[in-house]
Amino acid sequence: MFARSFLRTPALHTLKAQPVFRLARFQSTYKLNPASIVSTHSGAAPKLYFTTEHEWIALHEDGAAFIGITNYAADALGDATFIDLPADRVEESIPRGEVISSIESVKSASDVYSPVLGSIKAVNEALDEAPELINKDPMGEGWIVKVQVEEPANVEGLMEAEEYEKFVESAEHWVILYDFTSFNSFFIH
């Protein structure tokens, strides 16, 4: 998610202050909201997996899965202003690794990738009216798409919660905030 994001900055000729660099670490938990449809869809707890691009997938026994971004990603993006949902692709098959959505925020824009092969069954239309749901509850009401996974056992390369937490805690996932004091801060990964 962050490796392919781009940053919005003011025009270089308008910068007057010297930049200030600081390190920040985003604090997050990696659990689904137990009251959301993501957790309650099938009546049984879904299996939760994560990608190195900071997406999550909640896979239910019936092959239905919800995909969204992690708390870590939502924190790093900042306040979401627009979510490009793939409403025109419902019932379409999507390969693993394909862009399924993009998120614009006050800091940056970033693509969201499908962690599995499947077909899109629904999009979270609530994000059209309230993109801030992606920040308030990214692992629950802020889900992005619901898919039917074609090969539910094919989660190779995806991480479980404990492994993802270690991944995020690794030194390579410090985020640099670049602050022009009078301009919006943004991150570089």
Tab-separated table of N, CA and C in Angstrom, residues 82-94 98-102 119-125 128 144-146:
chain	number	residue	atom	x	y	z
A	82	PHE	N	-11.615	10.664	0.326
A	82	PHE	CA	-12.321	10.011	-0.782
A	82	PHE	C	-11.832	8.577	-0.908
A	83	ILE	N	-12.771	7.649	-1.100
A	83	ILE	CA	-12.453	6.238	-1.335
A	83	ILE	C	-13.015	5.882	-2.707
A	84	ASP	N	-12.151	5.458	-3.616
A	84	ASP	CA	-12.592	5.034	-4.941
A	84	ASP	C	-12.978	3.558	-4.852
A	85	LEU	N	-14.267	3.301	-4.839
A	85	LEU	CA	-14.782	1.939	-4.701
A	85	LEU	C	-15.014	1.314	-6.080
A	86	PRO	N	-14.776	0.006	-6.203
A	86	PRO	CA	-14.949	-0.660	-7.501
A	86	PRO	C	-16.389	-1.106	-7.762
A	87	ALA	N	-17.351	-0.205	-7.590
A	87	ALA	CA	-18.767	-0.552	-7.765
A	87	ALA	C	-19.065	-1.072	-9.170
A	88	ASP	N	-18.326	-0.602	-10.156
A	88	ASP	CA	-18.534	-1.049	-11.534
A	88	ASP	C	-17.928	-2.424	-11.801
A	89	ARG	N	-17.262	-2.998	-10.793
A	89	ARG	CA	-16.607	-4.299	-10.980
A	89	ARG	C	-17.268	-5.414	-10.175
A	90	VAL	N	-18.441	-5.152	-9.592
A	90	VAL	CA	-19.145	-6.186	-8.836
A	90	VAL	C	-19.447	-7.356	-9.775
A	91	GLU	N	-19.221	-8.541	-9.291
A	91	GLU	CA	-19.335	-9.823	-10.011
A	91	GLU	C	-18.150	-10.086	-10.945
A	92	GLU	N	-17.213	-9.188	-11.002
A	92	GLU	CA	-16.023	-9.371	-11.834
A	92	GLU	C	-14.947	-10.115	-11.048
A	93	SER	N	-14.243	-11.003	-11.732
A	93	SER	CA	-13.135	-11.725	-11.111
A	93	SER	C	-11.911	-10.815	-11.023
A	94	ILE	N	-11.227	-10.882	-9.887
A	94	ILE	CA	-10.030	-10.070	-9.689
A	94	ILE	C	-8.872	-10.978	-9.300
A	98	GLU	N	-4.126	-7.322	-7.744
A	98	GLU	CA	-4.706	-6.262	-8.577
A	98	GLU	C	-5.261	-5.142	-7.701
A	99	VAL	N	-5.178	-3.925	-8.205
A	99	VAL	CA	-5.741	-2.776	-7.500
A	99	VAL	C	-7.259	-2.920	-7.472
A	100	ILE	N	-7.836	-2.826	-6.265
A	100	ILE	CA	-9.291	-2.919	-6.143
A	100	ILE	C	-9.912	-1.619	-5.643
A	101	SER	N	-9.079	-0.715	-5.156
A	101	SER	CA	-9.585	0.544	-4.630
A	101	SER	C	-8.419	1.508	-4.482
A	102	SER	N	-8.747	2.772	-4.269
A	102	SER	CA	-7.715	3.736	-3.893
A	102	SER	C	-8.311	4.665	-2.845
A	119	SER	N	-13.957	-12.967	-6.740
A	119	SER	CA	-14.834	-12.044	-7.457
A	119	SER	C	-15.478	-11.099	-6.452
A	120	ILE	N	-15.581	-9.851	-6.856
A	120	ILE	CA	-16.157	-8.829	-5.992
A	120	ILE	C	-17.663	-9.060	-5.908
A	121	LYS	N	-18.168	-9.131	-4.687
A	121	LYS	CA	-19.601	-9.340	-4.471
A	121	LYS	C	-20.305	-8.081	-3.983
A	122	ALA	N	-19.574	-7.214	-3.298
A	122	ALA	CA	-20.180	-5.976	-2.791
A	122	ALA	C	-19.086	-4.975	-2.455
A	123	VAL	N	-19.456	-3.715	-2.461
A	123	VAL	CA	-18.563	-2.652	-2.005
A	123	VAL	C	-19.237	-1.966	-0.822
A	124	ASN	N	-18.452	-1.367	0.025
A	124	ASN	CA	-18.989	-0.691	1.207
A	124	ASN	C	-19.445	0.713	0.803
A	125	GLU	N	-20.694	0.826	0.397
A	125	GLU	CA	-21.245	2.092	-0.079
A	125	GLU	C	-21.269	3.170	0.993
A	128	ASP	N	-18.787	5.972	0.550
A	128	ASP	CA	-19.064	7.075	-0.378
A	128	ASP	C	-19.498	8.318	0.388
A	144	ILE	N	-13.695	-2.340	2.772
A	144	ILE	CA	-13.777	-1.752	1.433
A	144	ILE	C	-14.589	-2.610	0.466
A	145	VAL	N	-14.230	-3.883	0.343
A	145	VAL	CA	-14.966	-4.776	-0.559
A	145	VAL	C	-15.228	-6.120	0.101
A	146	LYS	N	-16.287	-6.753	-0.369
A	146	LYS	CA	-16.582	-8.136	-0.002
A	146	LYS	C	-16.338	-8.952	-1.268
